[in-house]
CSV table of C-alpha atoms in Angstrom, one decimal:
chain,number,residue,atom,x,y,z
A,1,MET,CA,-57.5,-28.1,42.1
A,2,ILE,CA,-61.0,-29.4,42.9
A,3,ASP,CA,-60.2,-29.7,46.6
A,4,LYS,CA,-59.4,-26.0,46.7
A,5,SER,CA,-62.6,-25.0,44.9
A,6,GLU,CA,-66.3,-25.1,45.8
A,7,PHE,CA,-66.8,-28.1,43.6
A,8,LYS,CA,-67.2,-31.6,45.2
A,9,SER,CA,-66.1,-34.7,43.3
A,10,VAL,CA,-68.8,-37.4,43.0
A,11,ALA,CA,-67.0,-39.8,40.7
A,12,VAL,CA,-63.9,-40.0,38.6
A,13,GLY,CA,-63.5,-42.1,35.4
A,14,HIS,CA,-63.3,-41.2,31.8
A,15,THR,CA,-65.9,-38.6,32.9
A,16,LEU,CA,-65.5,-36.4,36.0
A,17,ILE,CA,-68.8,-35.9,37.9
A,18,LEU,CA,-69.0,-32.9,40.2
A,19,GLU,CA,-71.5,-31.1,42.5
A,20,HIS,CA,-71.6,-27.4,43.4
A,21,PRO,CA,-73.4,-25.8,46.4
A,22,GLU,CA,-75.2,-23.2,44.2
A,23,ILE,CA,-76.9,-26.0,42.1
A,24,PRO,CA,-77.6,-28.7,44.7
A,25,GLY,CA,-80.1,-30.6,42.6
A,26,TYR,CA,-77.7,-31.1,39.7
A,27,LEU,CA,-74.6,-33.0,38.6
A,28,ILE,CA,-71.9,-31.6,36.3
A,29,LYS,CA,-70.3,-34.1,33.9
A,30,LEU,CA,-66.9,-33.2,32.4
A,31,PRO,CA,-64.9,-35.3,29.9
A,32,LEU,CA,-61.4,-36.3,31.0
A,33,VAL,CA,-60.0,-38.8,28.5
A,34,LYS,CA,-60.6,-40.9,25.4
A,35,ASP,CA,-60.2,-44.6,25.4
A,36,ASN,CA,-58.2,-46.4,22.7
A,37,ASN,CA,-60.2,-48.4,20.3
A,38,MET,CA,-59.3,-52.0,19.7
A,39,ILE,CA,-58.8,-51.1,16.0
A,40,GLU,CA,-55.3,-49.6,15.5
A,41,GLY,CA,-55.4,-46.0,14.4
A,42,GLU,CA,-59.0,-45.4,15.5
A,43,GLU,CA,-60.3,-43.6,18.6
A,44,ASN,CA,-63.0,-45.0,20.8
A,45,VAL,CA,-64.9,-41.8,21.7
A,46,TYR,CA,-67.2,-41.9,24.7
A,47,GLN,CA,-69.5,-39.0,23.9
A,48,ASN,CA,-70.4,-37.0,26.9
A,49,VAL,CA,-72.9,-35.0,24.8
A,50,SER,CA,-74.7,-38.2,23.8
A,51,ARG,CA,-76.3,-38.2,27.2
A,52,VAL,CA,-78.7,-35.5,26.1
A,53,PRO,CA,-80.2,-37.1,22.9
A,54,ASN,CA,-80.2,-40.5,24.5
A,55,TRP,CA,-82.1,-39.0,27.5
A,56,ILE,CA,-84.6,-37.6,25.0
A,57,ALA,CA,-84.9,-41.0,23.3
A,58,ALA,CA,-85.5,-42.7,26.6
A,59,LYS,CA,-88.2,-40.2,27.5
A,60,GLN,CA,-89.9,-40.6,24.1
A,61,ALA,CA,-89.8,-44.4,24.4
A,62,LEU,CA,-91.5,-44.3,27.8
A,63,SER,CA,-94.1,-41.8,26.6
A,64,THR,CA,-95.5,-44.0,23.7
A,65,PRO,CA,-99.1,-45.2,24.0
A,66,TYR,CA,-97.7,-48.8,24.3
A,67,ALA,CA,-95.3,-48.0,27.2
A,68,LEU,CA,-98.0,-46.0,29.0
A,69,GLU,CA,-100.5,-48.8,28.6
A,70,GLN,CA,-98.1,-51.4,29.9
A,71,GLY,CA,-97.1,-49.1,32.8
A,72,TYR,CA,-93.4,-49.1,31.9
A,73,HIS,CA,-93.1,-45.4,32.7
A,74,LYS,CA,-93.8,-46.2,36.3
A,75,GLU,CA,-90.9,-48.7,36.5
A,76,ILE,CA,-88.1,-46.4,35.3
A,77,ALA,CA,-86.7,-43.2,36.8
A,78,LEU,CA,-85.1,-40.7,34.5
A,79,PRO,CA,-83.5,-37.3,35.3
A,80,ASP,CA,-86.0,-34.5,34.9
A,81,GLU,CA,-83.6,-32.1,33.1
A,82,LYS,CA,-80.4,-32.2,31.0
A,83,TYR,CA,-78.4,-29.4,29.4
A,84,PHE,CA,-75.2,-29.2,27.5
A,85,TRP,CA,-72.6,-26.6,26.5
A,86,TYR,CA,-70.0,-26.5,23.9
A,87,ILE,CA,-66.5,-25.8,25.4
A,88,GLY,CA,-64.3,-26.6,22.4
A,89,ASP,CA,-63.7,-22.9,21.8
A,90,ILE,CA,-62.5,-22.5,25.5
A,91,ARG,CA,-60.1,-25.5,25.3
A,92,ASN,CA,-59.0,-24.4,21.8
A,93,HIS,CA,-57.4,-27.7,20.7
A,94,GLU,CA,-55.1,-27.2,17.7
A,95,ARG,CA,-56.5,-30.3,16.1
A,96,GLU,CA,-60.1,-29.1,16.2
A,97,THR,CA,-61.7,-27.9,13.1
A,98,PRO,CA,-65.3,-26.9,12.3
A,99,SER,CA,-65.9,-30.4,11.0
A,100,THR,CA,-64.8,-32.1,14.3
A,101,PRO,CA,-67.6,-34.6,15.2
A,102,LEU,CA,-69.5,-34.3,18.4
A,103,SER,CA,-67.5,-36.0,21.2
A,104,ASP,CA,-66.7,-36.0,24.8
A,105,ASP,CA,-63.7,-33.7,24.0
A,106,ASN,CA,-65.8,-30.6,23.6
A,107,TYR,CA,-69.0,-30.7,25.6
A,108,VAL,CA,-70.0,-30.5,29.3
A,109,VAL,CA,-73.4,-31.8,30.5
A,110,LEU,CA,-75.5,-30.7,33.4
A,111,SER,CA,-78.1,-33.2,34.7
A,112,SER,CA,-80.7,-33.1,37.4
A,113,LYS,CA,-80.2,-35.7,40.2
A,114,VAL,CA,-82.2,-38.8,40.7
A,115,SER,CA,-82.7,-39.7,44.3
A,116,LEU,CA,-81.2,-43.1,44.7
A,117,ALA,CA,-81.7,-45.9,47.3
A,118,ASN,CA,-78.9,-46.9,49.6
A,119,PRO,CA,-76.4,-48.9,47.5
A,120,SER,CA,-76.4,-51.7,50.1
A,121,PHE,CA,-80.0,-52.5,49.1
A,122,LYS,CA,-79.2,-53.0,45.4
A,123,PRO,CA,-78.6,-56.8,45.4
A,124,MET,CA,-82.0,-57.3,47.1
A,125,MET,CA,-83.7,-54.9,44.8
A,126,ILE,CA,-82.3,-56.7,41.7
A,127,GLU,CA,-83.5,-60.0,43.1
A,128,GLN,CA,-87.0,-58.6,43.8
A,129,MET,CA,-87.6,-56.9,40.4
A,130,SER,CA,-91.1,-57.6,39.1
A,131,GLU,CA,-91.7,-59.1,35.7
A,132,ARG,CA,-93.1,-55.7,34.5
A,133,GLN,CA,-90.0,-53.9,35.6
A,134,LYS,CA,-87.8,-56.4,33.7
A,135,LEU,CA,-89.9,-56.0,30.6
A,136,ALA,CA,-89.7,-52.2,31.0
A,137,ILE,CA,-85.9,-52.4,31.1
A,138,LYS,CA,-85.9,-54.6,28.0
A,139,TYR,CA,-88.2,-52.2,26.2
A,140,LEU,CA,-85.9,-49.3,27.1
A,141,ILE,CA,-82.9,-51.2,25.8
A,142,ILE,CA,-84.6,-51.8,22.4
A,143,HIS,CA,-86.3,-48.5,22.0
A,144,GLY,CA,-84.5,-46.0,24.3
A,145,LYS,CA,-80.8,-46.6,23.6
A,146,PHE,CA,-80.1,-48.2,27.0
A,147,TRP,CA,-77.3,-50.6,26.9
A,148,ASP,CA,-75.1,-50.7,30.0
A,149,VAL,CA,-77.2,-52.8,32.5
A,150,SER,CA,-74.0,-53.9,34.3
A,151,PRO,CA,-74.1,-54.3,38.1
A,152,SER,CA,-71.9,-51.3,38.6
A,153,ASN,CA,-74.2,-49.2,36.4
A,154,THR,CA,-77.5,-50.5,37.9
A,155,ASN,CA,-79.3,-48.2,40.3
A,156,PHE,CA,-82.7,-48.0,42.0
A,157,THR,CA,-84.7,-45.2,43.6
A,158,ALA,CA,-86.0,-45.4,47.2
A,159,ASP,CA,-89.5,-46.3,45.9
A,160,GLY,CA,-88.1,-49.2,43.8
A,161,ARG,CA,-87.9,-47.8,40.3
A,162,PHE,CA,-85.0,-48.7,38.1
A,163,ALA,CA,-82.8,-45.6,37.7
A,164,TYR,CA,-81.6,-44.9,34.2
A,165,ILE,CA,-79.0,-42.2,34.8
A,166,ASP,CA,-75.9,-43.1,32.8
A,167,MET,CA,-76.9,-42.4,29.2
A,168,GLU,CA,-73.5,-42.0,27.6
A,169,GLN,CA,-73.1,-44.1,24.4
A,170,PRO,CA,-69.9,-45.9,23.5
A,171,ASN,CA,-68.0,-46.3,20.3
A,172,ASN,CA,-69.5,-43.3,18.6
A,173,SER,CA,-66.3,-42.0,17.0
A,174,LEU,CA,-68.3,-41.5,13.8
A,175,ALA,CA,-71.0,-38.9,13.5
A,176,LYS,CA,-73.3,-41.3,11.7
A,177,ASN,CA,-73.2,-43.6,14.7
A,178,PHE,CA,-74.0,-40.8,17.1
A,179,TYR,CA,-77.0,-39.9,15.0
A,180,ALA,CA,-78.2,-43.5,15.0
A,181,THR,CA,-78.0,-43.9,11.2
A,182,ASP,CA,-75.7,-46.9,11.3
A,183,ALA,CA,-78.0,-50.0,11.7
A,184,ALA,CA,-75.1,-52.3,12.5
A,185,LYS,CA,-73.9,-50.2,15.4
A,186,GLU,CA,-77.5,-49.8,16.7
A,187,LEU,CA,-78.0,-53.5,16.7
A,188,TRP,CA,-74.6,-54.1,18.4
A,189,ASN,CA,-75.5,-51.7,21.2
A,190,THR,CA,-79.0,-53.3,21.5
A,191,HIS,CA,-77.6,-56.8,21.7
A,192,ALA,CA,-75.0,-55.7,24.3
A,193,GLY,CA,-77.8,-54.2,26.4
A,194,LEU,CA,-79.9,-57.4,26.2
A,195,MET,CA,-77.0,-59.6,27.1
A,196,ASN,CA,-76.1,-57.3,30.0
A,197,LEU,CA,-79.6,-57.6,31.3
A,198,ASP,CA,-79.5,-61.4,31.2
A,199,LYS,CA,-76.2,-61.3,33.0
A,200,LEU,CA,-77.6,-59.1,35.7
A,201,LEU,CA,-80.7,-61.4,36.2
A,202,GLY,CA,-78.6,-64.5,36.0
A,203,TYR,CA,-80.8,-66.3,33.4
A,204,PRO,CA,-81.9,-65.8,29.8
A,205,PHE,CA,-84.7,-63.3,29.7
A,206,ALA,CA,-84.0,-60.5,27.2
A,207,LYS,CA,-82.5,-62.2,24.1
A,208,ALA,CA,-83.9,-61.0,20.8
A,209,ASP,CA,-82.8,-61.5,17.2
A,210,ASP,CA,-82.0,-58.7,14.7
A,211,GLU,CA,-85.3,-59.1,12.8
A,212,THR,CA,-87.3,-58.8,16.0
A,213,ILE,CA,-85.3,-55.7,17.2
A,214,LEU,CA,-85.7,-54.0,13.8
A,215,LYS,CA,-89.4,-54.7,13.6
A,216,LEU,CA,-90.0,-53.4,17.1
A,217,ARG,CA,-88.0,-50.3,16.5
A,218,GLU,CA,-89.9,-49.6,13.2
A,219,LYS,CA,-93.2,-50.0,15.1
A,220,ILE,CA,-92.2,-47.6,17.8
A,221,LEU,CA,-91.0,-45.0,15.3
A,222,GLN,CA,-94.4,-45.2,13.6
A,223,LEU,CA,-96.1,-44.7,17.0
A,224,ASN,CA,-93.8,-41.7,17.8
A,225,SER,CA,-94.8,-40.1,14.5
A,226,CYS,CA,-98.4,-40.2,15.5
A,227,LEU,CA,-97.8,-38.3,18.9
């Protein structure tokens, strides 16, 4: 169906990523499937719509006085724009009700592109990351909801910035997790991100305990309230 249309497929996974000639600077992200949770009877919902609030969280984290003072905003590239549309009424699932939680099942996201370096340069760029860039990524994991720093999800721009482009959050089948009111889930995602960064670098760099994470997050929330 896509081959016969004006859309071009960029990537296919649990999310379908498309391009269209009329909006050359943007990517269209459509949900395809839900993964099964390890817990029997529960769904593991990868929330397509979570890309937008998590993009906002990342922008806010990199806009704090501390991040600006440290120059972290110069080390990370984010999409300039993101939009989302509710499509549940179009798909008209019989099981949907007004209380259906936000999920990948009923939202489509439009994101502006980030100009990426040639993928063949990625191993070299990982090896050449500066100390400040590593600290910027760690900061974004703790304060900006970044978690998937796996090699397959690591990108760089041509000018050497770390490209944070996949902002979808996992395991958010409950609305309270999506809205970041579950401290245990927030800590789990943060630890996952820190461990992923250590794996990417090949040595222990980012590890932090729960108390440190919570104190840092509380401090950043206080800074944000002053902006």
